[in-house]
């Protein structure tokens, strides 16, 4: 996030966005948040305004995730204007003190046109998003061939439609007509100066492509649909991209919390009314006195923000201090808090103790109150507020009038204030408004849904399930969809999860049938072909998943489908559904995916990458003909908006950066959201696995863990040589000796391996042979574990990395040979047991012995351990708040909920 330089403007881009807001606080919020969301989609954004307004915008952006704002640039043009004080006694409450700032924006017409011309010369398309009230500024933009305009309305769709209805009276549904027939007059809403300014904008309206509204279809879908119908076949579009405020707030008891929130912590649930009239309204002394008396007489708890309206430049001059009746603040101190400074409005509205909001009904305040589930006592002052108040009270039925618009010239008596507050906070009618508000709040939260479509294989299950859990804990409904057998596995993995973190995680299984053939340890290719029938069975899910997404799409603003690369065929119909997006989950490393790009095109890469890539092993023998045929079906139908990787930028960030440079189109995004395993383990002393108890008795870093995952079966010869080598090494070990999984892990018996006679007895002092399930992560994370002999499946690699354990790499199939190269030559945290070109040879006991001794008891092994520990610490820092992985997850959630 930066001020834009000439060089930056002159860079080549595919699409760039220029945002031209009205220089007013109420219009700033939607414009800056929309800029933020677009820039997080990897599109350069230029936020352009007067110097004073850009300063306000930058102050709002402080603390934003820098990963989401690298493409957000601020450009300010210095203009001068008068800054008159607000007039609380004016007959029209419109904040005329802001009009000089509005008029100053007219000076931006030429510089904005010059900027768009310059950007157009280096970009395929320039998109200009302008406030309705900066239409005059952008009137020359449509003359630029590769530029197009979109109008940002920072008001409600209901308001905009109300002007259409006033003029033409088109037929509308009864529920809309009942509200529209009560429309208040526009008299007194605006000052003459503002009306003159608005006429200039209307006269200069540019032929745009569409309207963007600061609302949600959940709230105002009826009125957006009515506008869509009236546009007919013109192609003019309407987008509801709000709310532009967060809909989920976390109330952690952090240090430096605002004092108003600490005060709310001590109040009962839904007991406090929040009283605030925004940044553009000044009350008269009489209005302040009556409001004060009414709040006191109501006997309800309250927070009252009592401050003067902002001027055109909020950084200039002093403000009036409003006077209260003598002794007032002392009398109400037990149940009232009077604030004369800035208030964290959204956090106050979202606090469980807040039960009502007395508001001027500016649209930003309405949206924040709606999304926090708080009913409103509507006291409109000017502009769009009278019609917003009607929509809140009569349309949504989430509020009560303090005064109707025709009473605007009267001072509201204390008795009315008292009655309204009591009704809202302590009456059956108020409770009903609260129920309605809460229902809309939940509907807005549910307006984005996730569907996860994993490949039905153990190695792919882990990342898909953990990603589902994390998204559901972000309060996004998630549907985990697969075959019955696979969902059963996922359920078993999820047993014991904190239900508070997974209330939005739903499992949907579709019964399909397939054979579950036994494993073949003597096959010439080690790829687990016994799983291919399960893979092929997933192709039966195409129709039921498309039906599910269609159904969810009919009740949601957006449906996000996250699918495994190897279920691309299943979701091929999803992009045809208008409000859906697909993202591909790669359960492999970013390094592996880049190797395919590099082999095909040989783009230039840094020397440290080139030295590894030049050693890439052949793909011969990695997979079976059946899986190659299955994979080709997936490649032919890929249609995704971005990639998700089961890795961390702390591990293979270099390859993610290289992938992003080569992405086509350029706005295609890549997120590294791993590791999908915990990086800090608390090894509880209760109900511990016997292998962990065995490790408790061993010295630190003295045990090598030997396990080849759930998809590999060793031959009898391989088992014998491995057994002899482990024994001869004289090192401590845990060896998981079990057959590979079948397509349905719940079916049939498994082969029991035979060891040399008397073996387990001979090694019992320093070796543990396990023939059942092993808690791999806990074993790797135990202080006594110092090495890992592994097939180098990516899940195993990333678990070992995040626990700081070096690897003896013995790849078997699939991505494993290239993962092994990355571990040994890229990260330098491992040693090869056998090179891939010797895959058909039985590894002799002497080699096993030598590798184990090197890893566990040599200076070379110590160096690998040191590097593995450095990576472990880097990964831990990455997942902490503020770390790169944490920011990537925030970036992804922000992108899909934009």
Coordinates of N, CA and C in Angstrom, one line a residue, residues 203-331:
X203 N -26.2 15.9 -15.0 CA -26.0 16.4 -16.4 C -24.8 15.7 -17.0
X204 N -23.8 15.3 -16.2 CA -22.6 14.8 -16.8 C -22.5 13.3 -16.7
X205 N -23.7 12.6 -16.3 CA -23.7 11.2 -16.2 C -23.1 10.5 -17.4
X206 N -22.2 9.6 -17.2 CA -21.5 9.0 -18.3 C -22.1 7.6 -18.7
X207 N -22.0 7.2 -19.9 CA -22.5 5.9 -20.3 C -21.7 4.8 -19.6
X208 N -22.1 4.3 -18.5 CA -21.4 3.3 -17.8 C -21.8 1.9 -18.1
X209 N -21.1 0.9 -17.5 CA -21.4 -0.5 -17.8 C -22.4 -1.0 -16.7
X210 N -22.3 -0.5 -15.5 CA -23.2 -0.9 -14.5 C -23.1 -0.2 -13.2
X211 N -24.0 -0.5 -12.2 CA -24.0 0.1 -10.9 C -23.5 -0.9 -9.8
X212 N -22.7 -0.4 -8.9 CA -22.3 -1.1 -7.7 C -23.0 -0.6 -6.5
X213 N -23.6 -1.4 -5.7 CA -24.3 -1.0 -4.5 C -23.6 -1.5 -3.3
X214 N -23.6 -0.6 -2.3 CA -23.1 -0.9 -1.0 C -24.2 -1.6 -0.2
X215 N -24.6 -2.8 -0.6 CA -25.6 -3.6 0.0 C -25.4 -5.0 -0.3
X216 N -26.4 -5.8 0.2 CA -26.4 -7.3 -0.1 C -27.7 -7.7 -0.6
X217 N -27.8 -8.6 -1.6 CA -29.0 -9.1 -2.1 C -29.9 -9.7 -1.0
X218 N -29.3 -10.2 0.1 CA -30.0 -10.7 1.2 C -30.9 -9.6 1.8
X219 N -30.4 -8.4 1.8 CA -31.1 -7.3 2.4 C -32.0 -6.6 1.4
X220 N -31.6 -6.4 0.2 CA -32.3 -5.6 -0.8 C -32.5 -6.3 -2.1
X221 N -32.5 -7.6 -2.1 CA -32.6 -8.3 -3.4 C -33.8 -7.9 -4.2
X222 N -34.9 -7.7 -3.5 CA -36.2 -7.3 -4.2 C -36.0 -6.1 -5.1
X223 N -35.3 -5.0 -4.5 CA -35.2 -3.8 -5.2 C -34.1 -3.9 -6.3
X224 N -33.1 -4.7 -6.1 CA -32.1 -4.9 -7.2 C -32.7 -5.6 -8.3
X225 N -33.5 -6.6 -8.0 CA -34.2 -7.4 -9.1 C -35.2 -6.5 -9.9
X226 N -35.8 -5.6 -9.2 CA -36.7 -4.7 -9.9 C -36.0 -3.8 -10.8
X227 N -34.8 -3.3 -10.4 CA -34.0 -2.5 -11.3 C -33.5 -3.3 -12.5
X228 N -33.0 -4.5 -12.2 CA -32.6 -5.4 -13.3 C -33.6 -5.6 -14.3
X229 N -34.9 -5.8 -13.9 CA -36.0 -6.0 -14.8 C -36.2 -4.8 -15.7
X230 N -36.1 -3.6 -15.1 CA -36.4 -2.4 -15.8 C -35.3 -2.0 -16.8
X231 N -34.1 -2.6 -16.6 CA -33.0 -2.3 -17.6 C -33.2 -3.2 -18.9
X232 N -34.1 -4.2 -18.8 CA -34.4 -5.0 -19.9 C -33.2 -5.6 -20.6
X233 N -33.1 -5.5 -21.9 CA -32.0 -6.2 -22.6 C -30.8 -5.2 -22.8
X234 N -30.8 -4.1 -22.1 CA -29.7 -3.1 -22.3 C -28.3 -3.6 -22.0
X235 N -28.3 -4.7 -21.1 CA -27.0 -5.2 -20.7 C -26.4 -4.5 -19.5
X236 N -27.0 -3.4 -19.1 CA -26.6 -2.6 -17.9 C -26.8 -3.5 -16.7
X237 N -25.7 -3.6 -15.9 CA -25.7 -4.6 -14.8 C -25.8 -3.9 -13.4
X238 N -26.2 -4.6 -12.4 CA -26.2 -4.2 -11.0 C -25.5 -5.2 -10.2
X239 N -24.6 -4.8 -9.3 CA -23.9 -5.7 -8.4 C -24.1 -5.2 -7.0
X240 N -24.5 -6.1 -6.1 CA -24.6 -5.8 -4.7 C -23.3 -6.4 -4.0
X241 N -22.3 -5.6 -3.7 CA -21.0 -6.1 -3.2 C -20.8 -5.9 -1.7
X242 N -21.9 -5.3 -1.1 CA -21.8 -5.2 0.4 C -22.2 -6.4 1.1
X243 N -22.1 -6.4 2.4 CA -21.7 -5.2 3.2 C -20.2 -5.0 3.1
X244 N -19.8 -3.8 3.3 CA -18.4 -3.4 3.2 C -17.8 -3.3 4.6
X245 N -18.5 -3.8 5.6 CA -18.0 -4.0 7.0 C -17.9 -5.5 7.3
X246 N -17.0 -5.8 8.2 CA -16.9 -7.3 8.6 C -18.3 -7.7 9.2
X247 N -18.6 -9.0 8.9 CA -19.9 -9.5 9.5 C -19.6 -10.4 10.7
X248 N -18.3 -10.7 10.9 CA -17.9 -11.6 12.0 C -16.9 -10.8 12.9
X249 N -17.2 -10.5 14.1 CA -16.2 -9.8 15.0 C -15.8 -10.8 16.1
X250 N -14.5 -10.7 16.4 CA -14.0 -11.5 17.5 C -13.8 -10.6 18.7
X251 N -14.4 -10.9 19.8 CA -14.2 -10.1 21.0 C -13.2 -10.7 22.0
X252 N -12.0 -10.7 21.6 CA -11.0 -11.2 22.5 C -10.7 -10.2 23.6
X253 N -10.4 -10.6 24.8 CA -10.0 -9.7 25.9 C -8.6 -9.2 25.7
X254 N -8.3 -8.5 24.6 CA -6.9 -8.1 24.4 C -6.6 -6.8 25.2
X255 N -5.4 -6.5 25.3 CA -4.9 -5.3 25.9 C -5.3 -4.1 24.9
X256 N -5.4 -2.9 25.4 CA -5.6 -1.7 24.6 C -7.0 -1.7 24.0
X257 N -8.0 -2.4 24.5 CA -9.3 -2.4 24.0 C -9.9 -1.0 24.3
X258 N -10.8 -0.5 23.5 CA -11.4 0.8 23.7 C -12.2 0.8 25.0
X259 N -12.2 1.9 25.7 CA -12.8 1.9 27.1 C -14.3 1.6 27.0
X260 N -15.0 2.0 25.8 CA -16.4 1.8 25.7 C -16.7 0.3 25.7
X261 N -15.8 -0.5 25.1 CA -16.0 -2.0 25.0 C -15.8 -2.6 26.4
X262 N -14.9 -2.1 27.1 CA -14.7 -2.6 28.5 C -15.9 -2.3 29.3
X263 N -16.5 -1.1 29.1 CA -17.7 -0.8 29.8 C -18.8 -1.7 29.4
X264 N -19.0 -2.0 28.2 CA -20.0 -3.0 27.7 C -19.8 -4.3 28.3
X265 N -18.6 -4.8 28.5 CA -18.3 -6.1 29.1 C -19.0 -6.3 30.4
X266 N -19.3 -5.2 31.1 CA -19.9 -5.3 32.4 C -21.4 -5.2 32.4
X267 N -22.0 -5.1 31.2 CA -23.4 -4.9 31.1 C -24.1 -6.2 30.7
X268 N -25.4 -6.4 31.1 CA -26.1 -7.7 30.6 C -26.3 -7.7 29.1
X269 N -26.5 -8.9 28.6 CA -26.7 -9.1 27.2 C -27.9 -8.3 26.7
X270 N -27.7 -7.6 25.5 CA -28.8 -6.9 24.8 C -29.5 -5.8 25.7
X271 N -28.7 -5.2 26.6 CA -29.4 -4.3 27.5 C -29.1 -2.8 27.2
X272 N -28.1 -2.6 26.3 CA -27.6 -1.2 26.1 C -28.1 -0.6 24.7
X273 N -28.6 0.6 24.7 CA -28.9 1.3 23.5 C -27.7 2.2 23.2
X274 N -27.2 2.1 21.9 CA -26.1 2.9 21.5 C -26.7 4.1 20.7
X275 N -26.4 5.3 21.1 CA -26.9 6.6 20.6 C -25.8 7.3 19.8
X276 N -26.0 7.4 18.5 CA -25.0 8.1 17.7 C -25.6 8.6 16.4
X277 N -25.3 9.8 16.0 CA -25.9 10.4 14.8 C -24.8 10.7 13.7
X278 N -23.7 9.9 13.8 CA -22.8 9.9 12.7 C -21.9 11.2 12.7
X279 N -21.2 11.3 11.6 CA -20.1 12.4 11.5 C -20.6 13.6 10.8
X280 N -21.9 13.7 10.4 CA -22.3 14.8 9.6 C -23.5 15.6 10.3
X281 N -23.8 15.2 11.5 CA -25.0 15.9 12.2 C -24.6 16.6 13.4
X282 N -25.1 17.8 13.6 CA -24.9 18.5 14.9 C -26.3 18.8 15.4
X283 N -26.5 18.4 16.7 CA -27.8 18.7 17.3 C -27.8 20.1 18.0
X284 N -29.0 20.7 18.0 CA -29.1 22.0 18.7 C -29.1 21.8 20.2
X285 N -28.9 22.8 21.0 CA -28.8 22.7 22.4 C -30.2 22.2 23.0
X286 N -31.3 22.6 22.4 CA -32.6 22.1 22.8 C -32.7 20.6 22.6
X287 N -32.3 20.2 21.4 CA -32.4 18.7 21.1 C -31.5 17.9 22.0
X288 N -30.3 18.4 22.3 CA -29.4 17.7 23.3 C -30.1 17.6 24.6
X289 N -30.7 18.7 25.1 CA -31.3 18.7 26.4 C -32.4 17.7 26.5
X290 N -33.3 17.6 25.5 CA -34.5 16.7 25.5 C -34.0 15.3 25.4
X291 N -33.0 15.0 24.6 CA -32.5 13.7 24.4 C -31.9 13.2 25.7
X292 N -31.1 14.1 26.4 CA -30.5 13.7 27.7 C -31.6 13.3 28.7
X293 N -32.6 14.1 28.8 CA -33.6 13.9 29.8 C -34.4 12.6 29.5
X294 N -34.7 12.4 28.2 CA -35.4 11.2 27.8 C -34.6 9.9 28.1
X295 N -33.3 9.9 27.8 CA -32.4 8.8 28.1 C -32.4 8.5 29.6
X296 N -32.3 9.5 30.4 CA -32.2 9.3 31.8 C -33.6 8.7 32.3
X297 N -34.7 9.3 31.8 CA -36.0 8.9 32.3 C -36.3 7.4 31.8
X298 N -35.7 7.0 30.8 CA -36.0 5.6 30.3 C -35.6 4.5 31.2
X299 N -34.6 4.8 32.1 CA -34.0 3.9 33.0 C -33.3 2.7 32.3
X300 N -33.0 2.9 31.0 CA -32.2 1.9 30.3 C -30.7 2.2 30.2
X301 N -29.9 1.2 30.0 CA -28.5 1.5 29.9 C -28.2 2.1 28.5
X302 N -27.2 3.0 28.4 CA -26.9 3.6 27.1 C -25.5 4.0 27.0
X303 N -25.0 4.1 25.7 CA -23.8 4.8 25.4 C -24.2 5.8 24.4
X304 N -23.8 7.1 24.7 CA -24.2 8.2 23.9 C -23.0 8.9 23.4
X305 N -22.8 8.9 22.0 CA -21.7 9.7 21.4 C -22.1 11.1 21.2
X306 N -21.6 12.0 21.9 CA -22.1 13.4 21.9 C -20.9 14.3 21.4
X307 N -20.9 14.4 20.1 CA -19.8 15.3 19.5 C -20.4 16.0 18.3
X308 N -19.7 17.1 17.9 CA -20.1 17.9 16.8 C -19.8 17.2 15.5
X309 N -20.5 17.7 14.5 CA -20.3 17.1 13.1 C -18.9 17.5 12.6
X310 N -18.4 16.6 11.7 CA -17.2 16.9 11.1 C -17.3 18.0 10.1
X311 N -16.1 18.7 9.9 CA -16.1 19.7 8.8 C -15.6 19.1 7.5
X312 N -15.4 19.9 6.5 CA -15.0 19.3 5.2 C -13.6 18.7 5.3
X313 N -12.7 19.3 6.1 CA -11.4 18.8 6.4 C -11.4 18.4 7.9
X314 N -11.4 17.1 8.2 CA -11.6 16.7 9.6 C -10.3 17.0 10.4
X315 N -9.2 17.3 9.7 CA -8.0 17.5 10.4 C -7.8 19.0 10.8
X316 N -8.8 19.9 10.5 CA -8.6 21.3 10.8 C -9.4 21.8 11.9
X317 N -8.9 22.7 12.7 CA -9.6 23.4 13.7 C -10.2 22.7 14.9
X318 N -10.9 23.4 15.7 CA -11.5 22.9 16.9 C -13.0 22.6 16.7
X319 N -13.6 21.8 17.6 CA -15.0 21.5 17.5 C -15.7 22.0 18.8
X320 N -17.0 22.3 18.6 CA -17.8 22.7 19.8 C -18.0 21.6 20.8
X321 N -18.0 21.9 22.1 CA -18.3 20.9 23.1 C -19.7 21.1 23.5
X322 N -20.5 20.1 23.3 CA -22.0 20.2 23.6 C -22.2 20.1 25.1
X323 N -23.1 20.9 25.6 CA -23.4 21.0 27.1 C -24.5 20.2 27.5
X324 N -24.4 19.5 28.6 CA -25.5 18.7 29.2 C -26.0 19.3 30.4
X325 N -27.3 18.9 30.9 CA -27.8 19.5 32.1 C -26.8 19.3 33.3
X326 N -26.8 20.2 34.2 CA -25.8 20.2 35.3 C -26.0 18.9 36.1
X327 N -24.8 18.2 36.3 CA -24.8 17.0 37.1 C -25.2 15.7 36.4
X328 N -25.5 15.9 35.1 CA -26.1 14.8 34.3 C -25.2 13.5 34.3
X329 N -24.0 13.7 33.9 CA -23.1 12.6 33.8 C -22.9 11.8 35.1
X330 N -22.9 12.6 36.2 CA -22.7 11.9 37.5 C -24.0 11.1 37.8
X331 N -25.2 11.6 37.5 CA -26.4 11.0 37.9 C -26.6 9.6 37.1

